[in-house]
Amino acid sequence: MRVADPASVDAYIAALPRDQRDALTTFRTRLRALLPDHIEVLSYAMPGFRQPGPKGKMVVGYAAFAKHLGLYPHSGSVIPRIDCSPFKTSKSGVLFTADQPLPDALLRQIIETRQAEIAAGYSRKA
């Protein structure tokens, strides 16, 4: 695991209230396990993981908000193709809370769908 700017990702998480900080620390660990060779970065003011290499595409980002946490696969076509119930979704992400994190199977499905989209041609709609 490489971190492009570990201080900024650490600072983002450290600035959160304790429940969100704990939840995102655990979530970050889960993402690292699923994306071991990816680079951890701050993109669009949120922590995330991009593919290795100088032209690596963003796979997922995650963030904390006042009443929820979110996972964002940096694509408007991933989440609409996946059944994320019972979680609330938008075109660009899935929302969860510290006390109801995303299940491993759903997290894996979102990442795999995003990786397949990138492999098929990042700019093409799937």
PDB file of C-alpha atoms in Angstrom:
ATOM      1  CA  MET A   1       0.000   0.000   0.000  1.00  0.00           C
ATOM      2  CA  ARG A   2       1.338   3.363  -0.980  1.00  0.00           C
ATOM      3  CA  VAL A   3      -0.126   6.610   0.279  1.00  0.00           C
ATOM      4  CA  ALA A   4       0.393   9.639  -1.916  1.00  0.00           C
ATOM      5  CA  ASP A   5      -0.034  12.000   1.026  1.00  0.00           C
ATOM      6  CA  PRO A   6      -0.563  10.040   4.239  1.00  0.00           C
ATOM      7  CA  ALA A   7      -0.626  13.153   6.400  1.00  0.00           C
ATOM      8  CA  SER A   8      -3.642  14.554   4.590  1.00  0.00           C
ATOM      9  CA  VAL A   9      -5.635  11.292   4.794  1.00  0.00           C
ATOM     10  CA  ASP A  10      -4.689  10.871   8.442  1.00  0.00           C
ATOM     11  CA  ALA A  11      -5.607  14.518   9.137  1.00  0.00           C
ATOM     12  CA  TYR A  12      -8.978  14.107   7.425  1.00  0.00           C
ATOM     13  CA  ILE A  13      -9.856  11.134   9.624  1.00  0.00           C
ATOM     14  CA  ALA A  14      -8.359  12.631  12.813  1.00  0.00           C
ATOM     15  CA  ALA A  15     -10.552  15.731  12.481  1.00  0.00           C
ATOM     16  CA  LEU A  16     -13.776  13.702  12.670  1.00  0.00           C
ATOM     17  CA  PRO A  17     -15.922  13.070  15.742  1.00  0.00           C
ATOM     18  CA  ARG A  18     -14.901   9.866  17.547  1.00  0.00           C
ATOM     19  CA  ASP A  19     -17.675   7.601  16.204  1.00  0.00           C
ATOM     20  CA  GLN A  20     -17.013   8.635  12.595  1.00  0.00           C
ATOM     21  CA  ARG A  21     -13.241   8.520  13.109  1.00  0.00           C
ATOM     22  CA  ASP A  22     -13.458   4.982  14.465  1.00  0.00           C
ATOM     23  CA  ALA A  23     -15.846   3.884  11.695  1.00  0.00           C
ATOM     24  CA  LEU A  24     -13.711   5.355   8.899  1.00  0.00           C
ATOM     25  CA  THR A  25     -10.508   3.960  10.387  1.00  0.00           C
ATOM     26  CA  THR A  26     -12.062   0.484  10.258  1.00  0.00           C
ATOM     27  CA  PHE A  27     -13.496   1.170   6.780  1.00  0.00           C
ATOM     28  CA  ARG A  28     -10.097   2.363   5.547  1.00  0.00           C
ATOM     29  CA  THR A  29      -8.549  -0.891   6.767  1.00  0.00           C
ATOM     30  CA  ARG A  30     -11.211  -2.897   4.929  1.00  0.00           C
ATOM     31  CA  LEU A  31     -10.584  -0.944   1.708  1.00  0.00           C
ATOM     32  CA  ARG A  32      -6.817  -1.430   2.033  1.00  0.00           C
ATOM     33  CA  ALA A  33      -7.366  -5.186   2.277  1.00  0.00           C
ATOM     34  CA  LEU A  34      -9.477  -5.171  -0.905  1.00  0.00           C
ATOM     35  CA  LEU A  35      -7.131  -2.813  -2.792  1.00  0.00           C
ATOM     36  CA  PRO A  36      -3.663  -3.757  -1.480  1.00  0.00           C
ATOM     37  CA  ASP A  37      -1.650  -2.479  -4.445  1.00  0.00           C
ATOM     38  CA  HIS A  38      -3.618   0.750  -4.884  1.00  0.00           C
ATOM     39  CA  ILE A  39      -2.482   4.212  -3.841  1.00  0.00           C
ATOM     40  CA  GLU A  40      -4.284   5.990  -1.048  1.00  0.00           C
ATOM     41  CA  VAL A  41      -4.944   9.627  -1.944  1.00  0.00           C
ATOM     42  CA  LEU A  42      -7.114  12.619  -1.170  1.00  0.00           C
ATOM     43  CA  SER A  43      -9.314  13.354  -4.207  1.00  0.00           C
ATOM     44  CA  TYR A  44     -12.200  15.811  -4.319  1.00  0.00           C
ATOM     45  CA  ALA A  45     -11.459  16.537  -0.641  1.00  0.00           C
ATOM     46  CA  MET A  46     -12.087  12.923   0.382  1.00  0.00           C
ATOM     47  CA  PRO A  47      -9.814   9.955   1.059  1.00  0.00           C
ATOM     48  CA  GLY A  48      -9.776   7.291  -1.600  1.00  0.00           C
ATOM     49  CA  PHE A  49      -7.853   4.718  -3.564  1.00  0.00           C
ATOM     50  CA  ARG A  50      -6.579   4.915  -7.111  1.00  0.00           C
ATOM     51  CA  GLN A  51      -4.957   2.351  -9.316  1.00  0.00           C
ATOM     52  CA  PRO A  52      -1.173   2.083  -9.203  1.00  0.00           C
ATOM     53  CA  GLY A  53       0.851   3.864 -11.829  1.00  0.00           C
ATOM     54  CA  PRO A  54       1.098   7.455 -12.988  1.00  0.00           C
ATOM     55  CA  LYS A  55      -2.212   7.287 -14.877  1.00  0.00           C
ATOM     56  CA  GLY A  56      -4.094   5.168 -12.352  1.00  0.00           C
ATOM     57  CA  LYS A  57      -7.816   5.905 -12.200  1.00  0.00           C
ATOM     58  CA  MET A  58      -9.717   6.535  -8.984  1.00  0.00           C
ATOM     59  CA  VAL A  59     -11.509   3.403  -7.831  1.00  0.00           C
ATOM     60  CA  VAL A  60     -13.328   4.613  -4.718  1.00  0.00           C
ATOM     61  CA  GLY A  61     -13.454   7.483  -2.288  1.00  0.00           C
ATOM     62  CA  TYR A  62     -15.076   7.697   1.109  1.00  0.00           C
ATOM     63  CA  ALA A  63     -16.198  10.565   3.306  1.00  0.00           C
ATOM     64  CA  ALA A  64     -17.929  11.597   6.510  1.00  0.00           C
ATOM     65  CA  PHE A  65     -20.837  14.007   6.709  1.00  0.00           C
ATOM     66  CA  ALA A  66     -22.973  15.301   9.583  1.00  0.00           C
ATOM     67  CA  LYS A  67     -25.388  12.366   9.656  1.00  0.00           C
ATOM     68  CA  HIS A  68     -23.800   9.668   7.507  1.00  0.00           C
ATOM     69  CA  LEU A  69     -20.698   8.232   5.869  1.00  0.00           C
ATOM     70  CA  GLY A  70     -20.425   7.556   2.157  1.00  0.00           C
ATOM     71  CA  LEU A  71     -18.601   5.423  -0.381  1.00  0.00           C
ATOM     72  CA  TYR A  72     -18.171   6.920  -3.860  1.00  0.00           C
ATOM     73  CA  PRO A  73     -16.857   4.859  -6.780  1.00  0.00           C
ATOM     74  CA  HIS A  74     -15.998   7.987  -8.806  1.00  0.00           C
ATOM     75  CA  SER A  75     -18.512   7.032 -11.474  1.00  0.00           C
ATOM     76  CA  GLY A  76     -22.193   7.740 -11.919  1.00  0.00           C
ATOM     77  CA  SER A  77     -22.863   4.369 -13.493  1.00  0.00           C
ATOM     78  CA  VAL A  78     -21.682   1.949 -10.782  1.00  0.00           C
ATOM     79  CA  ILE A  79     -24.172   2.427  -7.938  1.00  0.00           C
ATOM     80  CA  PRO A  80     -27.310   2.379 -10.147  1.00  0.00           C
ATOM     81  CA  ARG A  81     -26.277  -1.098 -11.383  1.00  0.00           C
ATOM     82  CA  ILE A  82     -26.044  -2.614  -7.875  1.00  0.00           C
ATOM     83  CA  ASP A  83     -28.737  -3.472  -5.346  1.00  0.00           C
ATOM     84  CA  CYS A  84     -27.485  -1.582  -2.316  1.00  0.00           C
ATOM     85  CA  SER A  85     -30.610  -2.005  -0.195  1.00  0.00           C
ATOM     86  CA  PRO A  86     -31.249  -1.321   2.606  1.00  0.00           C
ATOM     87  CA  PHE A  87     -28.747   1.532   2.260  1.00  0.00           C
ATOM     88  CA  LYS A  88     -29.652   4.912   0.785  1.00  0.00           C
ATOM     89  CA  THR A  89     -27.963   5.696  -2.492  1.00  0.00           C
ATOM     90  CA  SER A  90     -27.425   8.494  -4.945  1.00  0.00           C
ATOM     91  CA  LYS A  91     -26.214   8.149  -8.515  1.00  0.00           C
ATOM     92  CA  SER A  92     -22.661   8.592  -7.264  1.00  0.00           C
ATOM     93  CA  GLY A  93     -22.543   6.798  -3.929  1.00  0.00           C
ATOM     94  CA  VAL A  94     -23.960   4.683  -1.148  1.00  0.00           C
ATOM     95  CA  LEU A  95     -24.608   6.083   2.320  1.00  0.00           C
ATOM     96  CA  PHE A  96     -24.088   4.253   5.589  1.00  0.00           C
ATOM     97  CA  THR A  97     -23.589   5.022   9.267  1.00  0.00           C
ATOM     98  CA  ALA A  98     -21.007   4.175  11.890  1.00  0.00           C
ATOM     99  CA  ASP A  99     -23.403   1.694  13.491  1.00  0.00           C
ATOM    100  CA  GLN A 100     -24.503   0.160  10.167  1.00  0.00           C
ATOM    101  CA  PRO A 101     -21.399  -0.235   7.956  1.00  0.00           C
ATOM    102  CA  LEU A 102     -21.489  -1.661   4.454  1.00  0.00           C
ATOM    103  CA  PRO A 103     -21.340  -5.467   4.398  1.00  0.00           C
ATOM    104  CA  ASP A 104     -18.206  -7.041   2.923  1.00  0.00           C
ATOM    105  CA  ALA A 105     -20.109  -8.551  -0.018  1.00  0.00           C
ATOM    106  CA  LEU A 106     -21.593  -5.187  -1.038  1.00  0.00           C
ATOM    107  CA  LEU A 107     -18.294  -3.377  -0.608  1.00  0.00           C
ATOM    108  CA  ARG A 108     -16.548  -5.984  -2.743  1.00  0.00           C
ATOM    109  CA  GLN A 109     -19.283  -5.800  -5.418  1.00  0.00           C
ATOM    110  CA  ILE A 110     -18.989  -2.008  -5.679  1.00  0.00           C
ATOM    111  CA  ILE A 111     -15.206  -2.184  -6.012  1.00  0.00           C
ATOM    112  CA  GLU A 112     -15.305  -5.031  -8.543  1.00  0.00           C
ATOM    113  CA  THR A 113     -17.950  -3.237 -10.624  1.00  0.00           C
ATOM    114  CA  ARG A 114     -15.862  -0.071 -10.650  1.00  0.00           C
ATOM    115  CA  GLN A 115     -12.700  -1.967 -11.566  1.00  0.00           C
ATOM    116  CA  ALA A 116     -14.509  -3.740 -14.416  1.00  0.00           C
ATOM    117  CA  GLU A 117     -15.785  -0.377 -15.665  1.00  0.00           C
ATOM    118  CA  ILE A 118     -12.262   1.045 -15.653  1.00  0.00           C
ATOM    119  CA  ALA A 119     -10.903  -2.046 -17.442  1.00  0.00           C
ATOM    120  CA  ALA A 120     -13.610  -1.764 -20.111  1.00  0.00           C
ATOM    121  CA  GLY A 121     -12.732   1.849 -20.839  1.00  0.00           C
ATOM    122  CA  TYR A 122     -12.974   4.525 -18.209  1.00  0.00           C
ATOM    123  CA  SER A 123     -14.732   7.111 -20.379  1.00  0.00           C
ATOM    124  CA  ARG A 124     -17.357   4.764 -21.798  1.00  0.00           C
ATOM    125  CA  LYS A 125     -20.656   4.295 -20.009  1.00  0.00           C
ATOM    126  CA  ALA A 126     -21.226   0.683 -19.049  1.00  0.00           C
TER     127      ALA A 126
END
